[in-house]
CSV table of C-alpha atoms and ligand atoms in Angstrom, one decimal:
chain,number,residue,atom,x,y,z
A,1,UNK,CA,-45.1,-15.7,-41.7
A,2,UNK,CA,-45.5,-12.0,-41.8
A,3,UNK,CA,-48.5,-9.9,-42.8
A,4,UNK,CA,-48.8,-6.0,-44.1
A,5,UNK,CA,-51.5,-4.1,-42.3
A,6,UNK,CA,-52.7,-0.7,-44.3
A,7,UNK,CA,-55.3,1.5,-43.2
A,8,UNK,CA,-56.5,3.5,-45.9
A,9,UNK,CA,-57.3,5.5,-47.7
A,10,UNK,CA,-53.7,7.6,-48.3
A,11,UNK,CA,-53.0,10.5,-50.9
A,12,UNK,CA,-49.5,9.7,-51.3
A,13,UNK,CA,-47.0,12.3,-51.5
A,14,UNK,CA,-43.1,12.3,-51.2
A,15,UNK,CA,-39.9,10.9,-52.8
A,16,UNK,CA,-38.9,7.7,-53.0
A,17,UNK,CA,-35.2,5.9,-54.0
A,18,UNK,CA,-35.6,3.2,-56.4
A,19,UNK,CA,-33.1,0.3,-55.8
A,20,UNK,CA,-31.1,-1.5,-58.3
A,21,UNK,CA,-32.8,-4.0,-60.6
A,22,UNK,CA,-33.1,-7.5,-59.0
A,23,UNK,CA,-33.8,-8.7,-62.6
A,24,UNK,CA,-30.5,-7.1,-63.8
A,25,UNK,CA,-28.5,-8.1,-60.6
A,26,UNK,CA,-29.1,-12.0,-60.8
A,27,UNK,CA,-27.6,-12.3,-64.5
A,28,UNK,CA,-24.6,-10.3,-63.5
A,29,UNK,CA,-24.4,-12.0,-60.6
A,30,UNK,CA,-24.3,-15.3,-62.5
A,31,UNK,CA,-21.7,-14.0,-64.7
A,32,UNK,CA,-19.0,-13.7,-62.0
A,33,UNK,CA,-18.7,-17.4,-62.3
A,34,UNK,CA,-16.5,-16.2,-65.4
A,35,UNK,CA,-14.4,-14.0,-64.1
A,36,UNK,CA,-11.5,-14.7,-62.6
A,37,UNK,CA,-10.4,-11.8,-60.6
A,38,UNK,CA,-12.1,-9.3,-58.2
A,39,UNK,CA,-15.3,-7.5,-59.4
A,40,UNK,CA,-16.9,-4.6,-57.2
A,41,UNK,CA,-20.7,-4.1,-58.2
A,42,UNK,CA,-22.5,-0.9,-56.6
A,43,UNK,CA,-26.5,-0.6,-56.6
A,44,UNK,CA,-27.2,-4.1,-55.0
A,45,UNK,CA,-30.8,-4.2,-53.8
A,46,UNK,CA,-31.0,-5.9,-50.2
A,47,UNK,CA,-33.6,-8.4,-51.5
A,48,UNK,CA,-34.5,-12.1,-50.3
A,49,UNK,CA,-33.6,-13.3,-54.3
A,50,UNK,CA,-30.2,-11.2,-54.2
A,51,UNK,CA,-29.3,-13.4,-51.1
A,52,UNK,CA,-30.8,-17.0,-52.5
A,53,UNK,CA,-28.3,-16.1,-55.6
A,54,UNK,CA,-25.7,-15.2,-53.2
A,55,UNK,CA,-26.0,-18.6,-51.1
A,56,UNK,CA,-25.8,-20.4,-54.6
A,57,UNK,CA,-23.0,-18.5,-55.8
A,58,UNK,CA,-20.7,-19.2,-52.5
A,59,UNK,CA,-21.6,-22.9,-52.8
A,60,UNK,CA,-20.3,-22.4,-56.2
A,61,UNK,CA,-17.2,-21.6,-54.7
A,62,UNK,CA,-17.1,-17.6,-55.0
A,63,UNK,CA,-15.9,-15.5,-52.2
A,64,UNK,CA,-17.9,-12.3,-51.4
A,65,UNK,CA,-17.7,-9.7,-49.4
A,66,UNK,CA,-20.6,-7.4,-48.5
A,67,UNK,CA,-19.9,-3.6,-48.2
A,68,UNK,CA,-22.8,-2.0,-46.8
A,69,UNK,CA,-26.2,-2.5,-48.6
A,70,UNK,CA,-25.3,-1.2,-52.0
A,71,UNK,CA,-22.2,-2.8,-52.6
A,72,UNK,CA,-20.7,-6.4,-53.0
A,73,UNK,CA,-17.4,-7.7,-54.7
A,74,UNK,CA,-16.8,-11.2,-55.7
A,75,UNK,CA,-13.7,-13.3,-56.5
A,76,UNK,CA,-13.8,-16.6,-57.9
A,77,UNK,CA,-11.6,-19.4,-56.7
A,78,UNK,CA,-12.2,-23.0,-57.5
A,79,UNK,CA,-15.2,-23.5,-58.8
A,80,UNK,CA,-18.1,-26.5,-58.3
A,81,UNK,CA,-20.1,-27.1,-61.2
A,82,UNK,CA,-23.5,-28.7,-59.1
A,83,UNK,CA,-26.4,-26.1,-58.3
A,84,UNK,CA,-28.3,-28.2,-56.1
A,85,UNK,CA,-32.0,-28.5,-55.8
A,86,UNK,CA,-32.3,-27.4,-52.1
A,87,UNK,CA,-30.7,-24.1,-53.5
A,88,UNK,CA,-32.6,-23.6,-56.6
A,89,UNK,CA,-35.7,-24.1,-55.9
A,90,UNK,CA,-35.6,-21.2,-53.9
A,91,UNK,CA,-35.4,-19.2,-56.6
A,92,UNK,CA,-36.2,-20.2,-60.8
A,93,UNK,CA,-33.7,-17.5,-61.8
A,94,UNK,CA,-30.7,-20.0,-60.4
A,95,UNK,CA,-30.6,-21.6,-63.8
A,96,UNK,CA,-28.7,-18.8,-64.8
A,97,UNK,CA,-25.6,-20.5,-63.5
A,98,UNK,CA,-25.9,-23.0,-66.6
A,99,UNK,CA,-24.3,-21.1,-69.2
A,100,UNK,CA,-21.6,-19.6,-67.4
A,101,UNK,CA,-20.7,-23.0,-65.6
A,102,UNK,CA,-20.7,-24.7,-69.1
A,103,UNK,CA,-18.5,-21.5,-70.9
A,104,UNK,CA,-16.1,-21.4,-67.8
A,105,UNK,CA,-15.8,-25.1,-66.6
A,106,UNK,CA,-17.0,-27.6,-69.6
A,107,UNK,CA,-19.5,-28.9,-67.6
A,108,UNK,CA,-22.8,-28.0,-65.5
A,109,UNK,CA,-25.2,-29.8,-62.9
A,110,UNK,CA,-28.2,-27.5,-62.1
A,111,UNK,CA,-31.5,-28.7,-60.7
A,112,UNK,CA,-34.2,-28.2,-62.6
A,113,UNK,CA,-36.3,-25.2,-61.6
A,114,UNK,CA,-40.1,-26.3,-61.3
A,115,UNK,CA,-43.0,-24.5,-62.2
A,116,UNK,CA,-44.6,-21.8,-60.3
A,117,UNK,CA,-47.8,-20.5,-59.3
A,118,UNK,CA,-48.0,-17.9,-62.7
A,119,UNK,CA,-47.0,-20.7,-65.0
A,120,UNK,CA,-45.3,-23.8,-66.1
A,121,UNK,CA,-42.2,-21.6,-66.9
A,122,UNK,CA,-40.4,-24.6,-69.2
A,123,UNK,CA,-36.5,-24.2,-69.7
A,124,UNK,CA,-36.2,-25.8,-73.0
A,125,UNK,CA,-34.9,-22.9,-74.6
A,126,UNK,CA,-32.0,-22.4,-72.3
A,127,UNK,CA,-31.3,-26.1,-73.1
A,128,UNK,CA,-31.9,-26.0,-76.9
A,129,UNK,CA,-29.4,-23.3,-77.2
A,130,UNK,CA,-26.5,-24.9,-74.8
A,131,UNK,CA,-26.9,-27.9,-77.5
A,132,UNK,CA,-26.8,-25.5,-80.7
A,133,UNK,CA,-23.6,-24.3,-79.0
A,134,UNK,CA,-22.7,-27.9,-79.1
A,135,UNK,CA,-23.1,-29.4,-75.1
A,136,UNK,CA,-24.6,-32.6,-74.6
A,137,UNK,CA,-27.3,-31.9,-72.2
A,138,UNK,CA,-29.5,-34.5,-70.8
A,139,UNK,CA,-31.8,-34.7,-67.7
A,140,UNK,CA,-31.4,-36.7,-64.9
A,141,UNK,CA,-32.8,-37.0,-61.8
A,142,UNK,CA,-34.0,-33.7,-61.7
A,143,UNK,CA,-30.8,-32.3,-62.6
A,144,UNK,CA,-29.9,-30.5,-66.1
A,145,UNK,CA,-26.4,-32.2,-67.1
A,146,UNK,CA,-24.4,-30.4,-69.3
A,147,UNK,CA,-21.2,-31.6,-70.6
A,148,UNK,CA,-18.8,-29.6,-73.5
A,149,UNK,CA,-15.8,-31.4,-73.1
A,150,UNK,CA,-14.1,-29.8,-76.5
A,151,UNK,CA,-15.4,-26.5,-75.3
A,152,UNK,CA,-18.4,-24.2,-76.7
A,153,UNK,CA,-18.6,-23.1,-80.5
A,154,UNK,CA,-20.1,-20.3,-81.7
A,155,UNK,CA,-23.8,-20.8,-83.4
A,156,UNK,CA,-26.8,-19.2,-85.3
A,157,UNK,CA,-29.8,-19.8,-83.0
A,158,UNK,CA,-33.4,-18.4,-83.4
A,159,UNK,CA,-35.3,-18.8,-80.2
A,160,UNK,CA,-38.7,-20.1,-80.4
A,161,UNK,CA,-40.3,-17.7,-77.8
A,162,UNK,CA,-38.7,-14.7,-76.3
A,163,UNK,CA,-36.9,-15.5,-73.3
A,164,UNK,CA,-35.3,-12.9,-70.8
A,165,UNK,CA,-33.3,-15.5,-68.6
A,166,UNK,CA,-32.9,-17.5,-71.6
A,167,UNK,CA,-31.5,-14.7,-73.7
A,168,UNK,CA,-29.3,-14.1,-70.9
A,169,UNK,CA,-28.1,-17.6,-70.3
A,170,UNK,CA,-27.4,-17.8,-74.1
A,171,UNK,CA,-25.3,-14.5,-74.1
A,172,UNK,CA,-22.9,-15.5,-71.1
A,173,UNK,CA,-22.4,-19.0,-72.6
A,174,UNK,CA,-21.5,-18.0,-75.8
A,175,UNK,CA,-19.2,-14.9,-74.4
A,176,UNK,CA,-16.5,-17.9,-73.9
A,177,UNK,CA,-17.2,-19.8,-77.0
A,178,UNK,CA,-15.1,-20.3,-79.8
A,179,UNK,CA,-16.0,-18.2,-82.9
A,180,UNK,CA,-19.3,-16.2,-83.3
A,181,UNK,CA,-22.8,-16.6,-82.3
A,182,UNK,CA,-25.9,-14.8,-83.7
A,183,UNK,CA,-28.8,-15.1,-81.7
A,184,UNK,CA,-32.0,-13.9,-83.2
A,185,UNK,CA,-35.7,-13.4,-81.2
A,186,UNK,CA,-33.7,-12.5,-78.5
A,187,UNK,CA,-35.1,-10.6,-75.7
A,188,UNK,CA,-34.0,-7.1,-75.4
A,189,UNK,CA,-35.1,-5.9,-72.1
A,190,UNK,CA,-33.0,-3.3,-70.2
A,191,UNK,CA,-32.2,-6.0,-67.8
A,192,UNK,CA,-30.3,-8.2,-70.8
A,193,UNK,CA,-28.4,-5.0,-72.3
A,194,UNK,CA,-27.4,-4.1,-68.6
A,195,UNK,CA,-25.9,-7.6,-68.5
A,196,UNK,CA,-24.5,-6.9,-71.9
A,197,UNK,CA,-22.6,-3.7,-70.9
A,198,UNK,CA,-21.1,-5.5,-68.2
A,199,UNK,CA,-19.8,-8.2,-69.9
A,200,UNK,CA,-18.2,-5.8,-72.5
A,201,UNK,CA,-17.1,-3.9,-70.0
A,202,UNK,CA,-15.5,-7.4,-68.7
A,203,UNK,CA,-13.8,-7.6,-72.1
A,204,UNK,CA,-16.5,-9.4,-74.1
A,205,UNK,CA,-17.7,-8.4,-77.8
A,206,UNK,CA,-21.7,-8.4,-78.0
A,207,UNK,CA,-23.7,-6.0,-80.0
A,208,UNK,CA,-27.1,-5.7,-80.2
A,209,UNK,CA,-29.4,-4.6,-83.6
A,210,UNK,CA,-33.2,-5.1,-83.1
A,211,UNK,CA,-34.0,-8.4,-81.5
A,212,UNK,CA,-30.8,-9.8,-82.9
A,213,UNK,CA,-27.7,-10.1,-80.7
A,214,UNK,CA,-24.3,-11.0,-82.1
A,215,UNK,CA,-21.0,-12.4,-80.1
A,216,UNK,CA,-17.8,-12.6,-81.2
A,217,UNK,CA,-16.6,-15.3,-78.2
A,218,UNK,CA,-12.8,-14.2,-76.0
A,219,UNK,CA,-11.1,-16.7,-74.4
A,220,UNK,CA,-11.5,-14.7,-71.1
A,221,UNK,CA,-13.1,-12.1,-69.5
A,222,UNK,CA,-11.4,-9.6,-66.7
A,223,UNK,CA,-13.3,-7.0,-64.1
A,224,UNK,CA,-14.1,-4.0,-65.5
A,225,UNK,CA,-11.3,-1.4,-64.2
A,226,UNK,CA,-14.2,0.6,-62.3
A,227,UNK,CA,-16.9,-0.8,-60.2
A,228,UNK,CA,-20.0,-1.5,-62.2
A,229,UNK,CA,-23.4,0.1,-61.4
A,230,UNK,CA,-26.7,-2.1,-61.6
A,231,UNK,CA,-29.4,0.0,-63.7
A,232,UNK,CA,-32.6,1.3,-61.4
A,233,UNK,CA,-35.4,-0.9,-61.0
A,234,UNK,CA,-37.9,0.1,-63.7
A,235,UNK,CA,-40.7,-2.3,-62.2
A,236,UNK,CA,-40.2,-0.6,-58.6
A,237,UNK,CA,-40.3,2.2,-60.0
A,238,UNK,CA,-43.2,1.5,-62.4
A,239,UNK,CA,-45.0,0.1,-59.1
A,240,UNK,CA,-44.9,3.4,-57.2
A,241,UNK,CA,-45.5,5.6,-60.2
A,242,UNK,CA,-49.2,3.4,-60.5
A,243,UNK,CA,-49.6,3.6,-56.8
A,244,UNK,CA,-49.3,7.6,-57.0
A,245,UNK,CA,-51.8,7.7,-59.5
A,246,UNK,CA,-54.4,5.2,-57.8
A,247,UNK,CA,-54.0,7.6,-54.8
A,248,UNK,CA,-54.2,10.6,-56.6
A,249,UNK,CA,-50.7,11.8,-54.9
A,250,UNK,CA,-47.6,13.4,-56.3
A,251,UNK,CA,-44.4,11.4,-56.0
A,252,UNK,CA,-41.0,11.7,-56.9
A,253,UNK,CA,-39.0,8.6,-57.9
A,254,UNK,CA,-35.1,8.9,-58.1
A,255,UNK,CA,-32.4,6.9,-59.8
A,256,UNK,CA,-34.1,5.2,-62.7
A,257,UNK,CA,-33.9,5.8,-66.2
A,258,UNK,CA,-37.2,7.3,-67.6
A,259,UNK,CA,-36.6,5.4,-71.1
A,260,UNK,CA,-36.8,1.7,-69.4
A,261,UNK,CA,-40.6,2.9,-68.8
A,262,UNK,CA,-41.3,4.8,-72.0
A,263,UNK,CA,-44.6,2.7,-73.2
A,264,UNK,CA,-45.8,3.0,-69.3
A,265,UNK,CA,-45.3,6.9,-68.9
A,266,UNK,CA,-47.4,7.4,-72.1
A,267,UNK,CA,-50.3,5.4,-70.9
A,268,UNK,CA,-50.0,7.0,-67.5
A,269,UNK,CA,-50.2,10.4,-69.1
A,270,UNK,CA,-53.4,9.0,-71.6
A,271,UNK,CA,-54.8,8.1,-68.0
A,272,UNK,CA,-54.5,11.9,-66.5
A,273,UNK,CA,-51.4,11.8,-64.9
A,274,UNK,CA,-49.0,15.0,-65.2
A,275,UNK,CA,-45.5,13.2,-65.5
A,276,UNK,CA,-42.4,15.1,-66.2
A,277,UNK,CA,-38.6,13.7,-66.3
A,278,UNK,CA,-35.2,13.9,-66.6
A,279,UNK,CA,-32.9,11.2,-68.2
A,280,UNK,CA,-29.8,13.0,-67.7
A,281,UNK,CA,-30.7,13.2,-63.5
A,282,UNK,CA,-32.4,9.3,-63.8
A,283,UNK,CA,-35.8,10.9,-62.0
A,284,UNK,CA,-39.6,10.7,-62.7
A,285,UNK,CA,-42.1,13.0,-61.5
A,286,UNK,CA,-45.6,12.1,-61.5
A,287,UNK,CA,-48.7,14.0,-59.8
A,288,UNK,CA,-52.3,13.0,-60.3
A,289,UNK,CA,-55.6,14.9,-59.1
A,290,UNK,CA,-58.3,13.3,-60.4
A,291,UNK,CA,-59.3,9.6,-60.8
A,292,UNK,CA,-57.5,7.8,-63.7
A,293,UNK,CA,-59.3,7.6,-66.9
A,294,UNK,CA,-59.5,3.6,-68.1
A,295,UNK,CA,-56.6,2.4,-70.1
A,296,UNK,CA,-56.4,-1.1,-71.6
A,297,UNK,CA,-53.6,-3.0,-71.9
A,298,UNK,CA,-51.5,-5.9,-73.4
A,299,UNK,CA,-48.6,-7.4,-72.1
A,300,UNK,CA,-45.7,-8.0,-74.1
A,301,UNK,CA,-42.0,-8.1,-74.5
A,302,UNK,CA,-39.9,-5.4,-74.2
A,303,UNK,CA,-40.7,-2.4,-75.5
A,304,UNK,CA,-44.2,-3.7,-74.9
A,305,UNK,CA,-46.0,-3.5,-71.6
A,306,UNK,CA,-44.2,-5.2,-69.0
A,307,UNK,CA,-45.8,-8.3,-67.4
A,308,UNK,CA,-44.0,-7.5,-64.2
A,309,UNK,CA,-46.7,-4.2,-64.0
A,310,UNK,CA,-49.7,-5.9,-65.2
A,311,UNK,CA,-51.3,-7.0,-61.7
A,312,UNK,CA,-50.4,-3.3,-60.4
A,313,UNK,CA,-52.1,-1.4,-63.1
A,314,UNK,CA,-55.2,-3.8,-62.8
A,315,UNK,CA,-55.1,-2.3,-59.1
A,316,UNK,CA,-55.6,0.8,-61.0
A,317,UNK,CA,-58.1,-0.4,-63.4
A,318,UNK,CA,-60.1,-1.0,-60.4
A,319,UNK,CA,-60.4,2.7,-59.3
A,320,UNK,CA,-60.5,4.4,-63.0
A,321,UNK,CA,-63.1,6.0,-64.7
A,322,UNK,CA,-64.8,3.6,-67.4
A,323,UNK,CA,-63.8,0.1,-68.5
A,324,UNK,CA,-60.3,-1.5,-69.2
A,325,UNK,CA,-59.4,-4.8,-70.6
A,326,UNK,CA,-56.2,-6.4,-69.5
A,327,UNK,CA,-54.7,-9.3,-71.3
A,328,UNK,CA,-52.0,-11.6,-70.1
A,329,UNK,CA,-49.6,-12.7,-73.0
A,330,UNK,CA,-46.4,-13.7,-71.4
A,331,UNK,CA,-47.6,-15.9,-68.8
A,332,UNK,CA,-50.5,-18.5,-68.7
A,333,UNK,CA,-51.6,-18.2,-65.1
A,334,UNK,CA,-50.8,-14.4,-63.7
A,335,UNK,CA,-54.0,-13.4,-63.0
A,336,UNK,CA,-54.4,-14.6,-59.6
A,337,UNK,CA,-54.5,-11.0,-58.0
A,338,UNK,CA,-58.0,-10.6,-59.9
A,339,UNK,CA,-59.8,-12.4,-57.4
A,340,UNK,CA,-58.1,-11.1,-54.3
A,341,UNK,CA,-59.1,-7.7,-55.4
A,342,UNK,CA,-62.7,-8.7,-56.1
A,343,UNK,CA,-62.5,-9.3,-52.4
A,344,UNK,CA,-61.9,-5.4,-52.0
A,345,UNK,CA,-65.3,-4.7,-54.2
A,346,UNK,CA,-63.2,-4.4,-57.8
A,347,UNK,CA,-65.7,-5.1,-60.3
A,348,UNK,CA,-63.5,-7.7,-63.0
A,349,UNK,CA,-64.9,-10.3,-64.8
A,350,UNK,CA,-61.9,-13.2,-65.8
A,351,UNK,CA,-62.1,-15.1,-69.0
A,352,UNK,CA,-58.5,-17.1,-68.7
A,353,UNK,CA,-56.0,-15.0,-69.7
A,354,UNK,CA,-58.2,-11.6,-70.2
A,355,UNK,CA,-59.8,-9.9,-67.6
A,356,UNK,CA,-62.4,-6.8,-68.0
A,357,UNK,CA,-62.4,-4.2,-65.4
A,358,UNK,CA,-65.3,-1.6,-64.6
A,359,UNK,CA,-63.5,1.1,-62.4
A,360,UNK,CA,-65.2,2.1,-59.1
A,361,UNK,CA,-64.6,5.2,-56.9
A,362,UNK,CA,-63.3,3.4,-54.0
A,363,UNK,CA,-62.1,0.2,-52.8
A,364,UNK,CA,-63.0,-1.7,-49.4
A,365,UNK,CA,-60.8,-2.8,-47.3
A,366,UNK,CA,-60.7,-6.8,-46.8
A,367,UNK,CA,-57.8,-9.6,-45.8
A,368,UNK,CA,-56.1,-10.6,-48.7
A,369,UNK,CA,-53.2,-13.4,-49.8
A,370,UNK,CA,-50.5,-12.4,-51.6
A,371,UNK,CA,-49.9,-15.3,-54.1
A,372,UNK,CA,-46.7,-13.5,-56.1
A,373,UNK,CA,-44.2,-11.1,-56.2
A,374,UNK,CA,-46.0,-8.8,-58.6
A,375,UNK,CA,-49.7,-9.7,-57.3
A,376,UNK,CA,-48.7,-8.9,-53.6
A,377,UNK,CA,-47.8,-5.3,-55.1
A,378,UNK,CA,-51.2,-5.2,-56.6
A,379,UNK,CA,-52.9,-5.7,-53.6
A,380,UNK,CA,-50.7,-3.6,-51.6
A,381,UNK,CA,-51.6,-0.3,-53.7
A,382,UNK,CA,-55.1,-1.4,-53.8
A,383,UNK,CA,-55.2,-1.4,-50.0
A,384,UNK,CA,-53.8,2.3,-50.1
A,385,UNK,CA,-56.8,3.3,-51.7
A,386,UNK,CA,-59.4,1.2,-49.8
A,387,UNK,CA,-61.1,2.7,-47.1
A,388,UNK,CA,-60.5,0.8,-43.7
A,389,UNK,CA,-57.8,-1.5,-42.5
A,390,UNK,CA,-56.3,-4.4,-45.2
A,391,UNK,CA,-54.2,-7.0,-44.0
A,392,UNK,CA,-52.2,-8.5,-46.6
A,393,UNK,CA,-51.0,-12.1,-45.5
A,394,UNK,CA,-48.0,-14.2,-47.4
A,395,UNK,CA,-46.0,-10.7,-47.5
A,396,UNK,CA,-42.6,-12.9,-48.2
A,397,UNK,CA,-43.4,-12.3,-51.8
A,398,UNK,CA,-43.2,-8.9,-51.7
A,399,UNK,CA,-39.5,-9.3,-49.9
A,400,UNK,CA,-38.2,-11.3,-53.2
A,401,UNK,CA,-38.6,-7.7,-55.1
A,402,UNK,CA,-39.0,-4.6,-53.0
A,403,UNK,CA,-36.5,-3.6,-50.4
A,404,UNK,CA,-37.7,-2.0,-47.4
A,405,UNK,CA,-41.4,-2.0,-48.8
A,406,UNK,CA,-43.2,-0.5,-45.7
A,407,UNK,CA,-40.3,2.6,-45.1
A,408,UNK,CA,-40.6,3.5,-48.4
A,409,UNK,CA,-44.6,4.0,-48.3
A,410,UNK,CA,-44.4,5.1,-44.8
A,411,UNK,CA,-42.4,8.2,-46.0
A,412,UNK,CA,-45.1,8.8,-48.9
A,413,UNK,CA,-48.0,8.9,-46.1
A,414,UNK,CA,-49.2,5.4,-46.2
A,415,UNK,CA,-50.1,3.9,-42.8
A,416,UNK,CA,-48.4,0.6,-42.7
A,417,UNK,CA,-46.8,-2.2,-40.2
A,418,UNK,CA,-45.6,-5.2,-40.6
A,419,UNK,CA,-46.8,-7.7,-38.0
A,420,UNK,CA,-46.3,-11.6,-37.7
A,421,UNK,CA,-49.3,-13.4,-38.8
A,422,UNK,CA,-50.7,-14.8,-35.7
A,423,UNK,CA,-52.7,-17.9,-37.1
A,424,UNK,CA,-53.2,-19.0,-40.8
A,425,UNK,CA,-54.9,-22.0,-42.4
B,1,UD1,C1,-38.0,-13.0,-66.4
B,1,UD1,C2,-38.0,-12.5,-65.3
B,1,UD1,C3,-39.5,-11.9,-64.9
B,1,UD1,C4,-40.4,-11.6,-65.9
B,1,UD1,C5,-40.2,-12.1,-67.3
B,1,UD1,C6,-40.9,-11.8,-68.6
B,1,UD1,C7,-36.2,-12.5,-64.5
B,1,UD1,C8,-35.1,-13.2,-63.4
B,1,UD1,N1,-37.4,-12.7,-64.0
B,1,UD1,O1,-38.5,-14.4,-66.0
B,1,UD1,O2,-39.8,-11.1,-63.4
B,1,UD1,O3,-41.6,-11.5,-65.8
B,1,UD1,O4,-39.0,-12.6,-67.6
B,1,UD1,O5,-40.7,-10.2,-68.7
B,1,UD1,O6,-35.2,-11.6,-65.2
B,1,UD1,N2,-40.5,-20.1,-71.8
B,1,UD1,C9,-40.5,-21.3,-72.6
B,1,UD1,N3,-39.1,-22.0,-72.5
B,1,UD1,C10,-38.3,-21.8,-72.2
B,1,UD1,C11,-38.0,-19.9,-71.5
B,1,UD1,C12,-39.2,-19.4,-71.5
B,1,UD1,O7,-41.4,-21.7,-72.9
B,1,UD1,O8,-37.0,-22.0,-71.9
B,1,UD1,C13,-42.1,-19.4,-71.9
B,1,UD1,C14,-42.2,-19.1,-70.7
B,1,UD1,O9,-43.0,-19.7,-69.4
B,1,UD1,C15,-43.1,-17.8,-70.8
B,1,UD1,C16,-42.5,-16.8,-71.5
B,1,UD1,O10,-41.6,-17.7,-72.5
B,1,UD1,O11,-44.3,-17.9,-70.9
B,1,UD1,C17,-41.4,-15.7,-71.2
B,1,UD1,O12,-40.3,-16.6,-70.3
B,1,UD1,P1,-38.9,-15.8,-69.6
B,1,UD1,O13,-38.5,-14.7,-70.7
B,1,UD1,O14,-38.3,-17.0,-69.8
B,1,UD1,O15,-39.3,-15.6,-68.1
B,1,UD1,P2,-38.0,-15.4,-67.3
B,1,UD1,O16,-36.9,-15.4,-68.2
B,1,UD1,O17,-38.3,-17.1,-66.5
């Protein structure tokens, strides 16, 4: 196992190139199961979750070629409809192959992803939607077994909860179903819209109005005429921008659509940051020359405050002037980082899914343990502000969602090294 050793404090200064969004790549990669000819994708990040999806798709029968870090091309041959537990357990988003397999082959067997540390994360909504399209869906021996012997037929469906991957699975399945489908209470996160853009470029007929997605089924999907570029990662960009606020520095993040972070940018300004951006050139510049002013947040579905930036905002609240209340509404157990931040001196009171943070001037270094992807990012940001040497253990979590994290931090002036953990109990 590896750990990051960070010597703080650092005043950040510099530029960061934002990678392609992992959460946009994963559904687009799953959609390749539905496309018969060769597809070229650009801006694919070099991340462990992307590697897990590659392995799963290879096991399903896709041929793939890596061309550098940013380009992959795929060509479907005969497909296998079983996604085994050994591969699915590595990444919950593997459930994204369910819709494409069912639509393309009329059958799918996908291991049921388990819960994870941040919540139970059921997939009942994904399964209910496939049933609404006419599939028979059963759970047998830990596998989701779905069949649509006569193909899928369009339907009208309202999700009980807004689910990002649930909506993506639904859109993919309905794209090749007979007739039209309307999905209400759909997720409209930028990553969902990116999937829709990709599918429409492949010949799908999908439109979005508010939180409703309408799909006119087509009989086949073909590769776009040109290569498809994945959008920049708003969560990676948000993480670096929040980091620059915590460390009172200045930063230019490039390769990101500012509109995807509109609400977060407004909060950053309220907290005292100076922010400029260009939608045309896809960059955001932020500078901070004072302690942040505390801002309370509640996580919500897009365009609300993203749950995937909640932990990083909590690190900011720890060093802000005043009191912040942070409420997590999307996942039931996404506050593990709070206890680790307290080990760094943060003044936090936890009450179920709400924490109250009284900001202090400076955190102090400590050995801390990453519990999930975004929690580890918050600990890294906190360590950059803390006085002394902090060791962040179980850093494999951060490698799932942040490519080359230490070299990007080093370019901003952070004293950080990756080491093999000597012993861990
Ligand atoms: C996606 C993102 C993840 C992000 C999350 C919320 C990917 C690969 N991951 O995860 O980074 O944190 O959206 O923005 O895109 N739920 C149900 N039943 C279902 C599906 C979901 O009850 O069938 C619940 C979940 O337990 C959770 C909430 O709905 O409480 C939202 O989950 P969902 O949007 O599905 O998250 P993911 O798509 O797994």
